[in-house]
Every structure is written in structure tokens, then in C-alpha cells.
Coordinates of C-alpha atoms (C1' of nucleotides) in Angstrom, one line a residue:
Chain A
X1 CA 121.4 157.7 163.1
X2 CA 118.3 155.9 164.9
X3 CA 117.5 152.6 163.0
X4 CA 114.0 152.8 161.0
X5 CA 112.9 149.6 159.7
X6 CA 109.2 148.9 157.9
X7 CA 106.7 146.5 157.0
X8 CA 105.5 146.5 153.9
X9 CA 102.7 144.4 152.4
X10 CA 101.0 145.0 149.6
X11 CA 96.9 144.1 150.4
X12 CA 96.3 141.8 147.6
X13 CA 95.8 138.4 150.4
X14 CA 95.5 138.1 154.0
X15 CA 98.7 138.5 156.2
X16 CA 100.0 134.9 156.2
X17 CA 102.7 133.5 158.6
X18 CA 105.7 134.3 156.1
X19 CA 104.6 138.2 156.3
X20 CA 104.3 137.9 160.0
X21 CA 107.4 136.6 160.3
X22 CA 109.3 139.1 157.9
X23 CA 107.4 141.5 160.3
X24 CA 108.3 140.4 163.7
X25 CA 112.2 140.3 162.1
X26 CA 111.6 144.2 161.4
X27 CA 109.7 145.1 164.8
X28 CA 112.6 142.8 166.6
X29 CA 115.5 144.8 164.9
X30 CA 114.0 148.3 165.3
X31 CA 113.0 147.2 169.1
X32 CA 116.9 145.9 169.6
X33 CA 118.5 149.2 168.2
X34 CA 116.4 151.5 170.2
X35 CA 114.6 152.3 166.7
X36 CA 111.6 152.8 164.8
X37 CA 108.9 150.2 163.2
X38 CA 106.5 151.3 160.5
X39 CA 104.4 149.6 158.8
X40 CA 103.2 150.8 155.1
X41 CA 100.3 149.3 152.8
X42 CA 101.9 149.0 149.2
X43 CA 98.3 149.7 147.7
X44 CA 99.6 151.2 144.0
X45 CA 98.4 147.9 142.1
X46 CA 94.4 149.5 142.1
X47 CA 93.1 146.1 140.6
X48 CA 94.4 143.7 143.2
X49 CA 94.2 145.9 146.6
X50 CA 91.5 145.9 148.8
X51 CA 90.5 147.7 151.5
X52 CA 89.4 144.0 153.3
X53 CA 93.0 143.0 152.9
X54 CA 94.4 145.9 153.8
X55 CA 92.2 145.8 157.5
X56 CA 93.0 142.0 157.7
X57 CA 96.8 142.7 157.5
X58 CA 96.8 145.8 159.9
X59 CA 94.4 144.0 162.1
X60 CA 96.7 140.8 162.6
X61 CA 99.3 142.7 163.3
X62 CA 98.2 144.5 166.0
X63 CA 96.2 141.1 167.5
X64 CA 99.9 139.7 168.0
X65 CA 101.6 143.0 169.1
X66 CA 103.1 143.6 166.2
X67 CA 102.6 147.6 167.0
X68 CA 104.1 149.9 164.8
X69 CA 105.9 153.0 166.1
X70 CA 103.4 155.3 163.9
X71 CA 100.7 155.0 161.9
X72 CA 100.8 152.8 158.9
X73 CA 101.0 155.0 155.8
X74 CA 98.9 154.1 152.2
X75 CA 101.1 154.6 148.9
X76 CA 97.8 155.0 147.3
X77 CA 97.3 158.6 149.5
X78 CA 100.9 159.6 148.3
X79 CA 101.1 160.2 144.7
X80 CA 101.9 163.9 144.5
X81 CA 105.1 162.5 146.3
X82 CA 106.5 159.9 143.4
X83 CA 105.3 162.7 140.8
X84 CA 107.6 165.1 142.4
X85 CA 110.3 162.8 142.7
X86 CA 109.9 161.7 139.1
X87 CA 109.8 165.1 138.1
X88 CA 113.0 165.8 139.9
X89 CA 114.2 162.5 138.3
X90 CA 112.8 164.3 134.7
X91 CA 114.5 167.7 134.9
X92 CA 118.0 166.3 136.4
X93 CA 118.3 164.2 133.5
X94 CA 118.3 161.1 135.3
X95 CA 115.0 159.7 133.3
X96 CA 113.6 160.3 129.9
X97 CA 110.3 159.7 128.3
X98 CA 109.6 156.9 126.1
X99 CA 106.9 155.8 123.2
X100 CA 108.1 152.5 122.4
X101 CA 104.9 150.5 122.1
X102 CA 104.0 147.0 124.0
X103 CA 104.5 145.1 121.1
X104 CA 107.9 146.3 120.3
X105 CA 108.7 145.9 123.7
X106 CA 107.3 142.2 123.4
X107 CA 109.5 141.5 120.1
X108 CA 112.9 142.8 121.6
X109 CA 112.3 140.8 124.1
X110 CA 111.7 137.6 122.4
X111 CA 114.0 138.3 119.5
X112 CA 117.4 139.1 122.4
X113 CA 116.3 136.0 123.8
X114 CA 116.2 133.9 120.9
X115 CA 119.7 135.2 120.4
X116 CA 120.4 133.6 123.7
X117 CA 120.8 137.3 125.6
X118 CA 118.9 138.6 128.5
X119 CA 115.5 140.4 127.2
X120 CA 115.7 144.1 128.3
X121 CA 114.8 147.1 126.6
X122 CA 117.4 148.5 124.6
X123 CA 116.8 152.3 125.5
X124 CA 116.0 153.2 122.1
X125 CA 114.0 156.5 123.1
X126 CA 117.5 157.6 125.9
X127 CA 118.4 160.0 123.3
X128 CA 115.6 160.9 122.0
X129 CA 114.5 163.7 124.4
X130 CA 110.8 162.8 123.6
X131 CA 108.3 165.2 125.4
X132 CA 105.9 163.8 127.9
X133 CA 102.6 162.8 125.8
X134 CA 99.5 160.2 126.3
X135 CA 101.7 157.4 125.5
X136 CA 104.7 157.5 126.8
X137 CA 105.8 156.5 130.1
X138 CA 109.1 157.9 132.3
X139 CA 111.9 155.7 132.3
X140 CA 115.2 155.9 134.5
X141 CA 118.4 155.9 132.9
X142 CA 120.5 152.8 134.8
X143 CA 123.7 153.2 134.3
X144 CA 125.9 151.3 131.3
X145 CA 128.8 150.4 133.2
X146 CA 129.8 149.4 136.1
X147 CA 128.7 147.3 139.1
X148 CA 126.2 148.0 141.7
X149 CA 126.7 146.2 144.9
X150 CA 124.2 145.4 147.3
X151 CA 125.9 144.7 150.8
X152 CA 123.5 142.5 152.5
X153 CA 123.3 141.4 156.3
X154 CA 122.3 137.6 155.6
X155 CA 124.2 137.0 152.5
X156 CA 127.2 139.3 152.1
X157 CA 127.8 141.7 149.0
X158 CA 125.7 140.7 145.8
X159 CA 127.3 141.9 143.3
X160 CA 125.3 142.8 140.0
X161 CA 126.4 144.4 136.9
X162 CA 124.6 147.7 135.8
X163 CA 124.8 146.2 131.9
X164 CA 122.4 143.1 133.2
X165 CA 119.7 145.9 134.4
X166 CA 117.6 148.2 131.6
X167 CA 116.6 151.4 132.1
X168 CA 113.0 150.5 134.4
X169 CA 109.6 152.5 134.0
X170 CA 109.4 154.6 136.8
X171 CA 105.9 156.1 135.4
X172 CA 103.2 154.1 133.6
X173 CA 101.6 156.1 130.1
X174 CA 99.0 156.4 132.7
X175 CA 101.1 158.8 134.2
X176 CA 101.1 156.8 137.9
X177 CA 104.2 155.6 139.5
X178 CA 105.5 152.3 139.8
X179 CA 106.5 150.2 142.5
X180 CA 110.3 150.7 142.6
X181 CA 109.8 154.5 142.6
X182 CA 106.8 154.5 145.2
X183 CA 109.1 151.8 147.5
X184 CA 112.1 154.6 147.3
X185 CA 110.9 157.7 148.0
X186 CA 109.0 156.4 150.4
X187 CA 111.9 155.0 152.2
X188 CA 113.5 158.1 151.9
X189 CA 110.5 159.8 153.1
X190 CA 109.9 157.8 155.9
X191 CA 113.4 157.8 156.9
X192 CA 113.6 153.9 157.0
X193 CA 117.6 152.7 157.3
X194 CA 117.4 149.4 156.9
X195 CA 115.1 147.1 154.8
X196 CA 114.2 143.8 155.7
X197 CA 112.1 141.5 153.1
X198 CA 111.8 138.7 151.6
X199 CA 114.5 137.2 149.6
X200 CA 112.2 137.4 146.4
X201 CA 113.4 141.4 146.2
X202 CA 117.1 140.8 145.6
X203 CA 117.0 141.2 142.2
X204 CA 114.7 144.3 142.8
X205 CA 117.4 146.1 144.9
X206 CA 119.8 147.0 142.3
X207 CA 117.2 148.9 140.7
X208 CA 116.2 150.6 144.1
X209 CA 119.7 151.4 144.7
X210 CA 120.2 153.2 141.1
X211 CA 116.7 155.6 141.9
X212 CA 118.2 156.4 145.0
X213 CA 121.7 157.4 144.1
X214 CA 119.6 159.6 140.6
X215 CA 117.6 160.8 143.4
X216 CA 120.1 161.7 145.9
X217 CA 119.1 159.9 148.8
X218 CA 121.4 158.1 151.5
X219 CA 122.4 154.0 150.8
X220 CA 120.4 151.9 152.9
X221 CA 121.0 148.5 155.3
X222 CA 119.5 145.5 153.7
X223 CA 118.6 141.9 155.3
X224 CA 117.0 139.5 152.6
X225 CA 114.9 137.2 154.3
X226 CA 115.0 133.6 152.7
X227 CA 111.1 132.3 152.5
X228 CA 109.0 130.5 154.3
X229 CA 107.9 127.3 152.3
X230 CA 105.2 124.9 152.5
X231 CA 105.6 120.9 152.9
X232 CA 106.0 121.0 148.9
X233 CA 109.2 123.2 149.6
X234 CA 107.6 125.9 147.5
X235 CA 106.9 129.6 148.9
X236 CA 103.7 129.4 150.8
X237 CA 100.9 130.8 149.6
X238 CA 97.1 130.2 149.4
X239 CA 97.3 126.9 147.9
X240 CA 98.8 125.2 151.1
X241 CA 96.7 124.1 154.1
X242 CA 96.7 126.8 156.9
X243 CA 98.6 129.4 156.0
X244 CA 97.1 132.6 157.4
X245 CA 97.8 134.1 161.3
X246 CA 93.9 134.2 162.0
X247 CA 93.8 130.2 161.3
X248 CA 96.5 129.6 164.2
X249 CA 95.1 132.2 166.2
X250 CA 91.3 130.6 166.4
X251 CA 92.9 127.0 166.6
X252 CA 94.0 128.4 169.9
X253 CA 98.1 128.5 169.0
X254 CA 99.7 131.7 171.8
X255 CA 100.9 134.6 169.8
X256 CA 103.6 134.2 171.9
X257 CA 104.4 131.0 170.5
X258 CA 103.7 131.6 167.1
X259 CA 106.0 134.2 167.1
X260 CA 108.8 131.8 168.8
X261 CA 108.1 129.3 166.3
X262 CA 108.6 131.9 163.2
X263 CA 111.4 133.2 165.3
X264 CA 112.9 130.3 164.9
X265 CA 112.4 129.5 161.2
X266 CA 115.8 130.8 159.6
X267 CA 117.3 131.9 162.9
X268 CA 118.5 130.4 166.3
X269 CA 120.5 131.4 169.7
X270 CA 122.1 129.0 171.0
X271 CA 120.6 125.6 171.4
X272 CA 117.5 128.0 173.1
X273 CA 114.4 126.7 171.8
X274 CA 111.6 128.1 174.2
X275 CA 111.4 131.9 174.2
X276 CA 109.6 135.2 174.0
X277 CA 109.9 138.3 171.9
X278 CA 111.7 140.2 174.8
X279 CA 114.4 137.3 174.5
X280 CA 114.1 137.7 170.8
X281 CA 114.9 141.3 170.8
X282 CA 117.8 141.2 173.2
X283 CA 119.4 138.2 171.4
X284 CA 118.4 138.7 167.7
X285 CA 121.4 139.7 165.3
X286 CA 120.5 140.4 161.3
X287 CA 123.7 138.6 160.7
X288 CA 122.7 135.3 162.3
X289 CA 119.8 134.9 159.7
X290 CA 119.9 131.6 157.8
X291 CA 120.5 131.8 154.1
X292 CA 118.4 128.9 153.1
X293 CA 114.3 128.7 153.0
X294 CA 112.7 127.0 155.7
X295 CA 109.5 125.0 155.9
X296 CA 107.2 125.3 158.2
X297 CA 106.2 122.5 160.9
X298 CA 103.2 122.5 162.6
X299 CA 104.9 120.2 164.6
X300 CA 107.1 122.1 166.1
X301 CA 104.2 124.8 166.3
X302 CA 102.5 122.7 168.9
X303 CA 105.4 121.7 170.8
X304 CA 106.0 125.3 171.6
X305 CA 101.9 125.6 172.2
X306 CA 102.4 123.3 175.2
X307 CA 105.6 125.1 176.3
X308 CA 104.3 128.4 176.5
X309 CA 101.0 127.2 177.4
X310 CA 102.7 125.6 180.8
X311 CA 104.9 128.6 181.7
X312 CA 101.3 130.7 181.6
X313 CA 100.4 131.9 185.0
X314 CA 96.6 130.9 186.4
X315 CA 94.8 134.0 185.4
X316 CA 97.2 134.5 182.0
X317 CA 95.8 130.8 181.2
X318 CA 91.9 132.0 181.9
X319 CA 92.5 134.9 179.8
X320 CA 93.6 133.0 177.5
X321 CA 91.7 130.0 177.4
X322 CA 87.9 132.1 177.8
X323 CA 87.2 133.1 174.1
X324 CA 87.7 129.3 173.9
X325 CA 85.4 128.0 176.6
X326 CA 83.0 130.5 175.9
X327 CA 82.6 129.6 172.0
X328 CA 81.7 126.3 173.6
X329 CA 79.0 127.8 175.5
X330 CA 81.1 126.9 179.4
X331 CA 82.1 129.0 181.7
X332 CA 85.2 127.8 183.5
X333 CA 84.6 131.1 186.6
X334 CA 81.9 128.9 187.7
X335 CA 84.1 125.5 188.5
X336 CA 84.3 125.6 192.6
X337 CA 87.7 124.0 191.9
X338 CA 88.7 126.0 189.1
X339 CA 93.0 126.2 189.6
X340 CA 93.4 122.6 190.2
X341 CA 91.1 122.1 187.2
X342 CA 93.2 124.0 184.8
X343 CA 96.4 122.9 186.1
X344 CA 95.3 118.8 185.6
X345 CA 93.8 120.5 182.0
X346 CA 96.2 122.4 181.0
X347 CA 98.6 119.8 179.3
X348 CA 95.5 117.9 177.9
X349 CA 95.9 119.4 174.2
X350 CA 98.6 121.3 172.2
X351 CA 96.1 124.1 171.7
X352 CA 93.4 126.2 173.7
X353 CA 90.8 124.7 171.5
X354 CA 91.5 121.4 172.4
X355 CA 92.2 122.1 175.9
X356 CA 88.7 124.2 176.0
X357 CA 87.2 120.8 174.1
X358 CA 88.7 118.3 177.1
X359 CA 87.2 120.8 179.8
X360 CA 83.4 120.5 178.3
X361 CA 82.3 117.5 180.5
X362 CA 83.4 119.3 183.4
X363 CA 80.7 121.8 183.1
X364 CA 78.1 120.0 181.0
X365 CA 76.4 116.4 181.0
X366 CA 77.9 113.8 178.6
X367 CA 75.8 113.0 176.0
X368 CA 77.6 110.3 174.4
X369 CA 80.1 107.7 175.6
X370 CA 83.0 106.8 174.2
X371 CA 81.8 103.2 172.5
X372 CA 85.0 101.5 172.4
X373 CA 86.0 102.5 176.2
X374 CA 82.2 101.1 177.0
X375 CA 82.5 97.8 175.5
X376 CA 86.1 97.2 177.1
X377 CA 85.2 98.5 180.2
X378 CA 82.1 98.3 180.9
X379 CA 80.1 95.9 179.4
X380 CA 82.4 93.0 180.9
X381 CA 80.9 93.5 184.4
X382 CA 78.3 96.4 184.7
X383 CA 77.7 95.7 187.9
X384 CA 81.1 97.0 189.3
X385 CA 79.8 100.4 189.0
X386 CA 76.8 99.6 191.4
X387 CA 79.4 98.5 193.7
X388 CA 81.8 101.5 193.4
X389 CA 78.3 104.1 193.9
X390 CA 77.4 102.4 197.0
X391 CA 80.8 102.3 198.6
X392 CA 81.4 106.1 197.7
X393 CA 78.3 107.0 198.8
X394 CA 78.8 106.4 202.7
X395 CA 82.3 109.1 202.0
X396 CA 81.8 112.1 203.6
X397 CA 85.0 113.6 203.6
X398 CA 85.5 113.6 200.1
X399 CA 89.3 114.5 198.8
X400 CA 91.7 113.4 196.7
X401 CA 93.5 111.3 199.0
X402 CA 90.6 109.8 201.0
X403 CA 88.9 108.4 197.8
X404 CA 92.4 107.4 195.9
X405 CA 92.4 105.0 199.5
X406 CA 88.5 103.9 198.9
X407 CA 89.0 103.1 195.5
X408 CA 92.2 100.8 196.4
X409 CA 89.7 99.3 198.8
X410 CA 87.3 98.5 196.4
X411 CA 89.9 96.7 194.4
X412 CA 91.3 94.5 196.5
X413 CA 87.3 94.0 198.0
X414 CA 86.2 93.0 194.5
X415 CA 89.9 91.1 193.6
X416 CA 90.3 93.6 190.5
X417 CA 93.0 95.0 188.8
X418 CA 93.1 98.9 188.9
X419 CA 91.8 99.6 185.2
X420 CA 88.9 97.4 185.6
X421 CA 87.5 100.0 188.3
X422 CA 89.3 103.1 187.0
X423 CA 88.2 103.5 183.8
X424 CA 84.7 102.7 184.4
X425 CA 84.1 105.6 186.9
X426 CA 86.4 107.7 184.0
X427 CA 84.3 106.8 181.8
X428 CA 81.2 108.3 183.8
X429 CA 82.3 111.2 184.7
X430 CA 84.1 112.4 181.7
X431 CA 82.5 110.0 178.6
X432 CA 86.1 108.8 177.6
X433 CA 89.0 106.9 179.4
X434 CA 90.8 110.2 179.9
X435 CA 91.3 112.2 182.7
X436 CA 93.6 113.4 185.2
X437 CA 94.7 111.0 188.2
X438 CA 90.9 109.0 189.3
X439 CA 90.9 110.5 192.9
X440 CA 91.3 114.4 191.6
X441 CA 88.8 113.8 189.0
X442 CA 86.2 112.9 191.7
X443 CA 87.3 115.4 193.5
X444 CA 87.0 118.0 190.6
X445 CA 83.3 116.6 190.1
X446 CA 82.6 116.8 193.4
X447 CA 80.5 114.1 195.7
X448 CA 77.3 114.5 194.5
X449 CA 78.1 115.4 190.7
X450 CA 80.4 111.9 190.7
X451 CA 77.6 110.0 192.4
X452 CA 74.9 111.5 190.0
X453 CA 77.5 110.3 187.0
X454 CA 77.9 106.9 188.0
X455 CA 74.2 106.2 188.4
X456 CA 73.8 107.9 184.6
X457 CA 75.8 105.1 183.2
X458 CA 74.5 102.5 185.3
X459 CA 71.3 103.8 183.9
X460 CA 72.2 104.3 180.5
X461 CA 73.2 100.3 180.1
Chain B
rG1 C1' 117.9 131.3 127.7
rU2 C1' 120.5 135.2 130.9
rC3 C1' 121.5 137.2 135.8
rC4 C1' 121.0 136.5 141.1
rC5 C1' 120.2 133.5 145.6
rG6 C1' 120.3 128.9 147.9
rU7 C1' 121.5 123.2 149.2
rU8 C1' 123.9 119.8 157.0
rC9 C1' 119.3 114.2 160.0
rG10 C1' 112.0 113.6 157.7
rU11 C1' 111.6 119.1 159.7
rC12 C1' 114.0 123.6 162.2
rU13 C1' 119.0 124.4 163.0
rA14 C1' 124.6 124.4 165.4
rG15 C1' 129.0 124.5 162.7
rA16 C1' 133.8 131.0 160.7
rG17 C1' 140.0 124.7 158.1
rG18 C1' 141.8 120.6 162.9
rC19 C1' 137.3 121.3 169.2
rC20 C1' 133.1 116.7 164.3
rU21 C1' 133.1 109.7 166.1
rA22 C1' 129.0 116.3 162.7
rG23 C1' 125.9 119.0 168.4
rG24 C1' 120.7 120.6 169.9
rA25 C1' 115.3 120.7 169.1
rC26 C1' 110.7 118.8 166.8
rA27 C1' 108.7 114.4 164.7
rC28 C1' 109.3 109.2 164.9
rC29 C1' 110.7 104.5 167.6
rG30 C1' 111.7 102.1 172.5
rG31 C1' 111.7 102.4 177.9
rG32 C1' 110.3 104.8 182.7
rU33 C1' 106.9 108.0 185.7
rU34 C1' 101.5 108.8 185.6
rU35 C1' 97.4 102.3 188.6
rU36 C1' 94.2 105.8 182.0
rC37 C1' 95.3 109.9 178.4
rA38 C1' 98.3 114.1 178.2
rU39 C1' 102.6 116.1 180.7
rC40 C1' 107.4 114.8 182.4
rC41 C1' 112.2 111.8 182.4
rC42 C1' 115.7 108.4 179.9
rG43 C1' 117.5 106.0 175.5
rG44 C1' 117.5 105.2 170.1
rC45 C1' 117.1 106.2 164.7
rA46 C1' 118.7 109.8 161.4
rA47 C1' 122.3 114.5 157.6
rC48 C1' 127.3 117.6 155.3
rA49 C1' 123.5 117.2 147.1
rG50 C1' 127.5 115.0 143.5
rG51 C1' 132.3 115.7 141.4
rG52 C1' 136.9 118.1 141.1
rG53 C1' 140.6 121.1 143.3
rU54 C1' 143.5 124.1 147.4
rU55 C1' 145.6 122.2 152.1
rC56 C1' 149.5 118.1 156.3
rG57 C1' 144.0 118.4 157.1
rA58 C1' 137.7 120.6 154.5
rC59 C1' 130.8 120.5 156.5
rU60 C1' 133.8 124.9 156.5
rC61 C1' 137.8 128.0 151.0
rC62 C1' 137.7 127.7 145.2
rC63 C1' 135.6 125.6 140.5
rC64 C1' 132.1 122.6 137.9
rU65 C1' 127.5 119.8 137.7
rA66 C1' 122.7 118.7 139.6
rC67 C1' 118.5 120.3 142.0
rG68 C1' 115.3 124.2 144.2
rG69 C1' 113.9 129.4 144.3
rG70 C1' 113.9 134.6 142.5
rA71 C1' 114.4 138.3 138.7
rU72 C1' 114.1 139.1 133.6
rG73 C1' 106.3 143.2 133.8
rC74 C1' 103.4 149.9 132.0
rC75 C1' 102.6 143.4 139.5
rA76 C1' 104.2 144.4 144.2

RNA sequence: GUCCCGUUCGUCUAGAGGCCUAGGACACCGGGUUUUCAUCCCGGCAACAGGGGUUCGACUCCCCUACGGGAUGCCA
């Protein structure tokens, strides 16, 4: 049988890293077994869901490739599907109806856990054979006895006993389904074999496994995910910094590297660090998943920026790097010297924001100076840069190597040490101390631009 | 409370009883290259939660404790 796995959010946030990464293990399985990836929007809670969410999640997905195999599928379009099944459910005597009233419910509870036991419903109404009315909802009857095993990829067989687990609401007195019955039939429906989530639905899966077996549908695969936490070590959510895939994605992080940096969180190959979801997909085993939670390091995040960043190809970078340039109001196209600009750039930042913010006085005049760089380097002896303009203003021939040679000649003319006529000249052309190698940065600038520079600051004294 | 899951350097991880003097990566610190910054290279720091077993031998197996997380909803 073809592997089927899914994604399934429910749209009550926007897709955060943690779902993206649950995600990418899904796509990466299906992808590895020749299978299918789905994606479907858990939209049954009415009050939290929104259609925003929903558009934000599918949306992020698809922006890092994420593709699923058909198109996503609403729960909130598929009722007449969990009625059926409930109804099956009903008339095979696998569920009953059931007036208990919240604050019964609320009493047991408290009262079986004063006693020190595990609050549960104690299936008063099983018996009963109570008629569907306004009040009542549909419960499942979960079997007494026995154990129900879930046999887990990451963590081995969980073993749970059916006494622990009461007999769940399937239908509200509403008469709409719940989330264990709407995740099951449409499971079955969809013909997904193998589940991968986050850890948090362990305890959920005995449940799942008891409607399916009532409903007659096949066991499924299971991978629990362990979750993605913040610096506090607790699950992330919207209280820590920078959680969301559009935040990383408009800081200028790859979506290649994000996804090798979540790859990485809770599973490794190897002592492989830098990779791609190709390598992922090829390499990536269910059963190699770490057990523990894993925090996530931005760190790390921009160590595997600048990797992927340097294995881009030229026009891969400028693809990459225009939405960048362009929100700065530059346009790299027009640079006469535009590869050896990006590849003296490229390393400048861990991000393509950073590296589009380093390129800006390459294609506009600097309108402020680094202070600090001035007063050290500057200010001391002003009149250096005079001398440097005049003595680069009889080069014709201007490259890299000839003014490298000029500005050695300058230094041992004026008895300086290299700084002291360096970082001037940086600081002219680019406002700040940094810059590639002096002689390609002239070069970059070109004659006239450089000699234009130089004479600014002279002026600007 | 009860049930379930988890716990190796600051962080991500390797580790399937002797290969472990616990390996790699990021971060950090130091040095080199770059006559600046970044990149890059080299080196260093740094961990098996605690306690009992089992075993000739335990990071690895078992039990207990502690700590963290999840479930215990007419949320998903």
C-alpha cells in the first residue's frame, strides 16, 4: 500500500516553525516512500478558525515548497461525512446517546479526583439506550478491558490501558462532530497510512485507535514528533520572540535553510550538517527521530544562512537577494561590476537583509559617516585623503591590482602604516571601516565614483 | 491527583553493554589568513539529572526519585 501522510493544522494562529517542521517531516516521508502529502485545515472549532489563518498557513506552505499532492481539504465542508460515520457508529452499537448534564459531569470529576482517581465519566447513560434528543450528545463506547497499544516509529509501543480512557463525545448536543471523530474518518477517508504530529497527541491516539477499530477502518503508522521549544524550554508559541515562518522569511533566512535547520531539530545523519530537502528525503528515516524536545537556535539558523547562502549560484543569489535590494529602493542589475560585487558581498551578513543593507552605498550616496571610524581615522590627519585623491587621480588604468600597488606607494611615500590610509578611503566610499579587500572596492566604485567619494569627505570635514 | 512521554556539552545532536579518555556541529574563547569587517583555517572550553540494582563491564538494560512536557474538555 502507497504511503499517505498529512498535515494538519487547525487555523486558530499563523503557521509557526514547529508546524513547518512537523510538515516538512510529513512531505519528506511521503516524498521518500514514493507516497502522497496532503494537507487538511482542522476548521471544526467555529470560534477560533479563521479564514486569515487558514490562508496564512496554506500560503507559507506553498512559499517554502511545502506542496501538497492534492488539494488541501476543510473539515468544516465535510460534516455529512462524521454524521454518517457517527450514525454507523449509533446503529452498530458502538456509541450511545447521553443526557448527563455539565454539571454532573463537573462533580464526578472533581469528586473521583478528590478520591485520588482519574476524573472520567463513569458511563452512567451506556445502558440506558437513551434516544437522540436536544440535549444529549453521542458518546463512543471504549472498551472496559484490555490494553490498546500504540506502536510508534519514534518511541516504540505505548502501551495504555482501555480502563484509563472513558467513553469520549464523539457528537456535541449540538449535534456537530468532534475532533477525534472528524481526525478519523477523515484519515480513513483520505486514505492517509501514517500520521505524523506532534507529541502533544499521544494521549489522543488511543482514543483514535478505539473509533477506528468501532468503525472498521485499517490500524495506522504513527511518528510522534517531540516539540519544538522556545529559549524558556517551553513549547513555542506566540509568546516567544519570532516564532512565525513569514518573520524568517522577510529577515532574508533561505527556505532552503530554514528547512535544514528544522531538519535538524530532533533528527541528524551522520555528522552532515549542511543539506537540502533532496538530501533530506533520500536520507530521512521515521525511526531516527529524536525522542526529546528541542529548542530552537537562531544561531545555528544563521550559520546555515551563510552556508546555503555561499553554495547559491550567481543568478540563484540575485533572485534571491532582489525583493531585498529592491525594498531598499537599489537595483543591484545596474552595478557594471555586478558578479564580483556579490561575490565580495555575499558573506557580509547571515541574512539577505543584511547583505541587501551592506550593498546600499554601492548604489546610493552616503549620507552619514560612521562617527567613531571618522574620529580614529580621519580626524588625526585629514589631509591624507587630499594626498591619496591626487595620486589616484593621474591612474588611468584602474584595476584591482594596479591601485592595491598605488596605494602601497602612497604608504611608504607618506611613511604610514596601512590602516592609516586604508580605512580613510573605506570610509569614503562606503561610510564605515567595512569593505571587501581596498583595491576591489575602488575598483567596484569605479575611477570617477571613488574620486568623487574622496573629495565628499574631504569636503564634509 | 491519575495516566502517558521525556532527560548526553550553553544549544542541536552521535551513541543499540566493552570501539567512550563520551564524537560532531552551532555559540563562546584563543590563534592564523584577510594590510579593515565578514568569510575561511587551526586550537580550546564544555555534558551522560540523582540514587539503587543487573553485569566481569553500563551513557547504553531494570527500578526508584527529581525535574520538564502532554492528556485527563460538548478545544484541536
Amino acid at each position: 500500500m502507497s504511503t499517505v501522510t498529512r498535515f494538519a493544522p487547525s487555523p486558530t494562529g499563523e503557521l509557526h516553525i514547529g508546524g513547518v517542521r512537523t510538515a516538512l517531516f510529513n512531505y519528506a516521508y511521503a516524498k521518500k516512500k514514493n507516497g502522497k502529502f496532503l494537507i487538511r485545515i482542522e476548521d471544526t472549532d467555529l470560534e477560533r478558525s479563521t479564514k486569515e489563518y487558514e490562508n496564512n498557513i496554506l500560503q507559507s506552505l506553498n512559499s517554502i515548497g511545502l506542496i501538497p499532492d492534492q488539494d488541501p481539504i476543510n473539515q468544516s465542508k465535510r460534516s455529512e461525512l462524521y454524521l454518517a460515520a457517527a450514525k454507523k457508529l449509533y446503529e452498530d452499537g458502538h456509541a450511545y446517546y447521553c443526557n448527563c448534564s455539565k454539571e454532573r459531569l463537573d462533580e464526578l470529576r472533581s469528586s473521583l479526583q478528590e478520591q485520588g482517581k482519574k476524573p472520567q465519566y463513569d458511563s452512567k447513560c451506556r445502558e440506558l439506550n437513551l434516544s437522540k434528543s436536544n440535549d444529549t450528545v453521542l458518546r463512543l463506547k471504549t472498551p472496559l478491558e484490555g490494553q490498546t497499544i500504540v506502536k510508534d516509529y519514534v518511541r516504540g509501543e505505548i502501551v495504555f490501558e482501555n480502563s484509563e480512557l472513558d467513553d469520549l463525545i464523539i457528537l456535541r448536543s449540538d449535534g456537530t462532530p468532534t475532533y477525534h471523530l472528524c481526525n478519523v474518518v477523515d484519515d480513513f477517508e483520505q486514505g492517509v497510512t501514517t500520521v505524523i504530529r506532534g507529541e502533544d497527541h499521544i494521549s489522543n491516539t488511543p482514543r483514535q485507535i478505539h473509533i477506528q477499530k468501532a468503525l472498521g477502518y485499517p490500524e495506522l503508522e504513527y511518528a510522534h514528533l517531540p516539540l519544538v521549544l522556545g529559549n524558556d524550554k517551553k513549547r513555542l508559541s506566540k509568546r516567544h520572540a519570532a516564532t512565525g515562518l513569514e518573520e524568517y522569511q522577510s529577515k532574508g533566512y533561505l527556505n532552503s535553510a530554514i528547512l535544514n535547520c528544522l531538519a535538524r531539530l530532533g533528527w541528524s545523519k551522520g555528522d552532515k550538517e549542511v543539506f537540502y530537502l533532496d538530501d533530506l528525503i533520500k536520507d530521512f528515516e521515521l525511526t531516527e527521530i529524536q525522542r526529546a524536545g528541542a529548542i530552537f537556535d537562531q544561531s545555528k539558523l544563521d550559520y546555515l544562512n551563510s552556508q546555503h547562502l555561499a553554495n547559491l549560484s550567481i543568478d540563484e543569489f540575485k533572485i534571491a537577494i532582489t525583493p531585498f535590494t529592491k525594498k531598499l529602493d537599489i537595483d543591484i542589475d545596474t552595478h557594471q561590476h555586478l558578479e564580483l560585487l556579490i561575490n565580495s558581498m555575499r558573506s557580509s551578513a547571515h541574512t539577505l537583509s543584511g547583505i541587501a543593507t551592506n550593498l546600499v552605498p554601492y548604489f546610493k550616496d552616503i549620507d552619514s559617516y560612521d562617527q567613531k571610524a571618522l574620529e580614529k581615522f580621519v580626524a588625526p590627519a585629514p589631509t591624507i585623503l587630499s594626498y591619496i585623491h591626487d595620486a589616484l587621480n593621474k591612474i588611468e588604468n584602474w584595476n584591482e591590482e594596479v591601485l592595491d600597488n598605488e596605494m602601497n606607494i602612497i604608504k611608504e611615500e607618506l611613511n604610514l602604516k596601512v590602516p592609516q590610509i586604508n580605512q580613510p578611503v573605506r570610509i569614503a566610499l562606503t561610510g564605515s571601516t567595512n569593505s571587501p579587500s581596498l583595491g576591489t572596492t575602488m575598483y567596484l566604485f569605479g575611477r570617477e565614483e571613488t574620486l568623487i567619494r574622496i573629495k565628499a569627505l574631504i569636503e564634509s570635514l
